Amino acid sequence: MITNGTFDNNRNSWNFYVCNSSLISWSTSVIGGMFVNNITKTTGTDWHFGFQESGLSMKKGKYKLTFDAYAGQQKTLLITVSKNYSDWGEIVRKNLVIGTMKKSYELFLDMPRDDENVRLYFGTGQFTGKFYIDNISLLKMAENPPTQIKENVENASRFKVYPNPANGTFTIQLSNNTVIKDAILQLYSISGREMYKTFLANTKTEINPGNIGPGLYVVKVNSGYNNFGCSSYINTSLKTMLNN
């Protein structure tokens, strides 16, 4: 949901809030792909100074916020979802301690109601020195994920995917009478985009597709082999759910 969370377009789409410009001094830059906020003067109050992306539309529900960050000094970062209109009040509030070593952070925001015009605010008023942040992502979680995705009977006789739903990783089990040669597993999003691809060397393999996010995916296995001049192929698909 974030327009420029990787800061590939410098600080475009992000703007600043300053409670009192006579009490706060700062400069910004993008170094090594990370957004750097160098704060030389501050009030010490978290909400008095920060940066935000405005004009977001958020429905009632749970959201996952992730980002990479570190700072010159360990301090507490304020994160809010706030109104983008008068009285500018916060709807969701979180506090997170940011350390001096680069780390990936993850937290969940519970939006209590629909709002078509909000802002995601990072309050850095407690920080002095340099504050680094990158890869900001805001993702709405599935409201009622199914507890089990039903497998096609024909496909289930050729390979199994478990657990299903899966939490990041899953195991694929090909049938015992399958001869593996140049077997390829591909993972597709429901829109048809290939998200992950790997070769299978064994009939049972644990798959770790990396950080592709929760959702409904299609597992496709293509296995071909030659036996006494004959050629046979398995080319089947199976749906699976990946959760966090």
C-alpha positions as semicolon CSV with decimal commas, in nm:
position;residue;x (nm);y (nm);z (nm)
1;M;0,000;0,000;0,000
2;I;0,306;0,226;0,026
3;T;0,396;0,427;-0,283
4;N;0,771;0,469;-0,227
5;G;0,863;0,241;0,061
6;T;1,204;0,154;-0,086
7;F;1,297;0,519;-0,146
8;D;1,398;0,443;-0,503
9;N;1,241;0,781;-0,589
10;N;1,427;0,964;-0,315
11;R;1,174;1,091;-0,057
12;N;0,888;1,134;-0,307
13;S;0,542;1,072;-0,153
14;W;0,680;1,129;0,199
15;N;0,632;1,457;0,382
16;F;0,735;1,592;0,721
17;Y;0,552;1,712;1,028
18;V;0,730;1,964;1,251
19;C;0,560;2,083;1,570
20;N;0,789;2,383;1,618
21;S;1,053;2,463;1,356
22;S;1,247;2,682;1,599
23;L;1,307;2,383;1,827
24;I;1,381;2,118;1,562
25;S;1,657;2,099;1,300
26;W;1,719;1,819;1,055
27;S;1,842;1,724;0,709
28;T;1,763;1,424;0,488
29;S;1,935;1,212;0,227
30;V;1,916;0,871;0,062
31;I;2,238;0,673;0,113
32;G;2,285;0,320;-0,019
33;G;1,912;0,296;-0,087
34;M;1,820;0,386;0,273
35;F;1,636;0,700;0,377
36;V;1,853;0,888;0,629
37;N;1,712;1,149;0,863
38;N;1,988;1,344;1,040
39;I;1,831;1,514;1,343
40;T;2,057;1,778;1,500
41;K;1,803;1,944;1,729
42;T;1,480;1,810;1,878
43;T;1,235;1,850;2,166
44;G;1,259;1,486;2,278
45;T;0,885;1,429;2,234
46;D;0,814;1,151;1,985
47;W;0,522;1,308;1,796
48;H;0,677;1,656;1,763
49;F;0,876;1,556;1,456
50;G;0,843;1,283;1,197
51;F;0,769;1,179;0,840
52;Q;0,457;1,032;0,685
53;E;0,284;0,909;0,374
54;S;-0,057;1,067;0,347
55;G;-0,382;1,001;0,164
56;L;-0,402;0,627;0,232
57;S;-0,734;0,444;0,229
58;M;-0,758;0,178;0,500
59;K;-1,049;-0,054;0,571
60;K;-1,131;-0,201;0,908
61;G;-0,906;-0,500;0,977
62;K;-0,551;-0,611;1,054
63;Y;-0,247;-0,480;0,867
64;K;0,115;-0,593;0,871
65;L;0,380;-0,322;0,871
66;T;0,741;-0,418;0,797
67;F;1,057;-0,213;0,750
68;D;1,435;-0,216;0,800
69;A;1,578;0,043;1,039
70;Y;1,855;0,144;1,277
71;A;1,978;0,462;1,443
72;G;2,289;0,626;1,586
73;Q;2,132;0,600;1,932
74;Q;1,874;0,352;2,058
75;K;1,544;0,535;2,098
76;T;1,170;0,472;2,077
77;L;0,995;0,525;1,744
78;L;0,629;0,629;1,740
79;I;0,414;0,475;1,465
80;T;0,057;0,589;1,411
81;V;-0,224;0,564;1,163
82;S;-0,379;0,910;1,195
83;K;-0,649;1,120;1,033
84;N;-0,534;1,318;0,732
85;Y;-0,787;1,589;0,812
86;S;-0,884;1,802;1,111
87;D;-0,841;1,718;1,401
88;W;-0,548;1,508;1,269
89;G;-0,587;1,266;1,561
90;E;-0,435;0,919;1,580
91;I;-0,648;0,611;1,515
92;V;-0,383;0,344;1,582
93;R;-0,071;0,395;1,795
94;K;0,237;0,176;1,837
95;N;0,578;0,226;1,998
96;L;0,889;0,040;1,888
97;V;1,246;0,055;2,019
98;I;1,495;0,098;1,733
99;G;1,849;-0,025;1,800
100;T;2,187;0,073;1,660
101;M;2,222;-0,236;1,437
102;K;2,026;-0,273;1,114
103;K;1,726;-0,498;1,171
104;S;1,399;-0,595;1,005
105;Y;1,095;-0,499;1,212
106;E;0,743;-0,636;1,187
107;L;0,430;-0,531;1,371
108;F;0,055;-0,554;1,327
109;L;-0,188;-0,262;1,319
110;D;-0,557;-0,319;1,401
111;M;-0,765;-0,064;1,214
112;P;-1,092;-0,024;1,410
113;R;-1,295;0,128;1,125
114;D;-1,289;0,226;0,759
115;D;-1,122;0,555;0,673
116;E;-1,057;0,676;0,319
117;N;-0,803;0,943;0,415
118;V;-0,537;0,854;0,669
119;R;-0,162;0,895;0,707
120;L;0,105;0,650;0,821
121;Y;0,327;0,850;1,055
122;F;0,674;0,770;1,192
123;G;0,743;0,995;1,491
124;T;1,118;1,042;1,539
125;G;1,108;1,328;1,791
126;Q;1,308;1,131;2,049
127;F;1,600;1,065;1,814
128;T;1,915;1,270;1,777
129;G;2,175;1,191;1,517
130;K;2,105;0,972;1,217
131;F;1,794;0,757;1,179
132;Y;1,794;0,506;0,889
133;I;1,489;0,334;0,737
134;D;1,412;0,136;0,422
135;N;1,175;-0,122;0,268
136;I;0,858;0,009;0,432
137;S;0,567;-0,219;0,345
138;L;0,203;-0,207;0,460
139;L;-0,006;-0,512;0,378
140;K;-0,371;-0,582;0,463
141;M;-0,411;-0,930;0,608
142;A;-0,671;-1,177;0,481
143;E;-0,987;-1,147;0,690
144;N;-1,108;-1,507;0,694
145;P;-0,841;-1,738;0,548
146;P;-0,967;-2,091;0,486
147;T;-0,841;-2,354;0,728
148;Q;-0,771;-2,597;0,445
149;I;-0,743;-2,571;0,068
150;K;-0,901;-2,870;-0,102
151;E;-0,672;-3,053;-0,342
152;N;-0,768;-3,176;-0,684
153;V;-0,808;-3,556;-0,653
154;E;-0,606;-3,634;-0,966
155;N;-0,324;-3,402;-0,863
156;A;-0,323;-3,535;-0,507
157;S;-0,237;-3,882;-0,641
158;R;0,074;-3,735;-0,808
159;F;0,202;-3,502;-0,538
160;K;0,110;-3,365;-0,197
161;V;0,172;-3,025;-0,043
162;Y;0,176;-3,003;0,337
163;P;0,110;-2,841;0,572
164;N;-0,168;-2,664;0,389
165;P;-0,211;-2,381;0,485
166;A;0,162;-2,332;0,541
167;N;0,356;-2,084;0,751
168;G;0,626;-1,970;0,512
169;T;0,767;-2,314;0,424
170;F;0,601;-2,632;0,305
171;T;0,694;-2,985;0,194
172;I;0,617;-3,131;-0,146
173;Q;0,589;-3,511;-0,170
174;L;0,584;-3,669;-0,517
175;S;0,429;-4,013;-0,561
176;N;0,670;-4,304;-0,506
177;N;0,639;-4,427;-0,865
178;T;0,749;-4,092;-1,005
179;V;1,090;-4,096;-1,170
180;I;1,254;-3,759;-1,123
181;K;1,457;-3,601;-1,397
182;D;1,468;-3,227;-1,457
183;A;1,174;-3,187;-1,216
184;I;1,080;-2,824;-1,168
185;L;0,854;-2,669;-0,905
186;Q;0,701;-2,329;-0,976
187;L;0,493;-2,115;-0,741
188;Y;0,243;-1,874;-0,897
189;S;0,025;-1,601;-0,754
190;I;-0,345;-1,619;-0,834
191;S;-0,288;-1,345;-1,093
192;G;-0,049;-1,581;-1,277
193;R;0,281;-1,420;-1,179
194;E;0,569;-1,661;-1,113
195;M;0,687;-1,596;-0,756
196;Y;0,937;-1,879;-0,705
197;K;1,107;-2,157;-0,901
198;T;1,337;-2,445;-0,803
199;F;1,456;-2,787;-0,917
200;L;1,351;-3,101;-0,727
201;A;1,621;-3,362;-0,669
202;N;1,415;-3,591;-0,445
203;T;1,058;-3,712;-0,420
204;K;1,028;-3,529;-0,086
205;T;1,157;-3,174;-0,060
206;E;1,107;-2,889;0,185
207;I;1,034;-2,565;0,000
208;N;1,121;-2,221;0,133
209;P;1,003;-1,961;-0,120
210;G;1,133;-1,670;0,086
211;N;0,947;-1,357;0,184
212;I;0,664;-1,353;-0,071
213;G;0,385;-1,261;0,170
214;P;0,068;-1,442;0,276
215;G;-0,191;-1,538;0,014
216;L;-0,329;-1,809;-0,210
217;Y;-0,074;-1,962;-0,448
218;V;-0,068;-2,230;-0,716
219;V;0,202;-2,498;-0,695
220;K;0,297;-2,639;-1,034
221;V;0,524;-2,943;-1,083
222;N;0,664;-3,035;-1,421
223;S;0,860;-3,363;-1,419
224;G;0,979;-3,535;-1,736
225;Y;1,173;-3,857;-1,777
226;N;1,281;-4,098;-2,050
227;N;1,262;-4,476;-2,008
228;F;1,352;-4,716;-2,291
229;G;1,288;-4,446;-2,547
230;C;0,953;-4,346;-2,398
231;S;0,874;-4,003;-2,263
232;S;0,629;-3,914;-1,991
233;Y;0,547;-3,589;-1,816
234;I;0,370;-3,483;-1,502
235;N;0,238;-3,130;-1,540
236;T;-0,015;-3,062;-1,268
237;S;-0,112;-2,781;-1,035
238;L;-0,230;-2,757;-0,678
239;K;-0,349;-2,463;-0,473
240;T;-0,194;-2,387;-0,137
241;M;-0,228;-2,113;0,122
242;L;0,076;-1,943;0,272
243;N;0,023;-1,761;0,598
244;N;0,258;-1,571;0,827
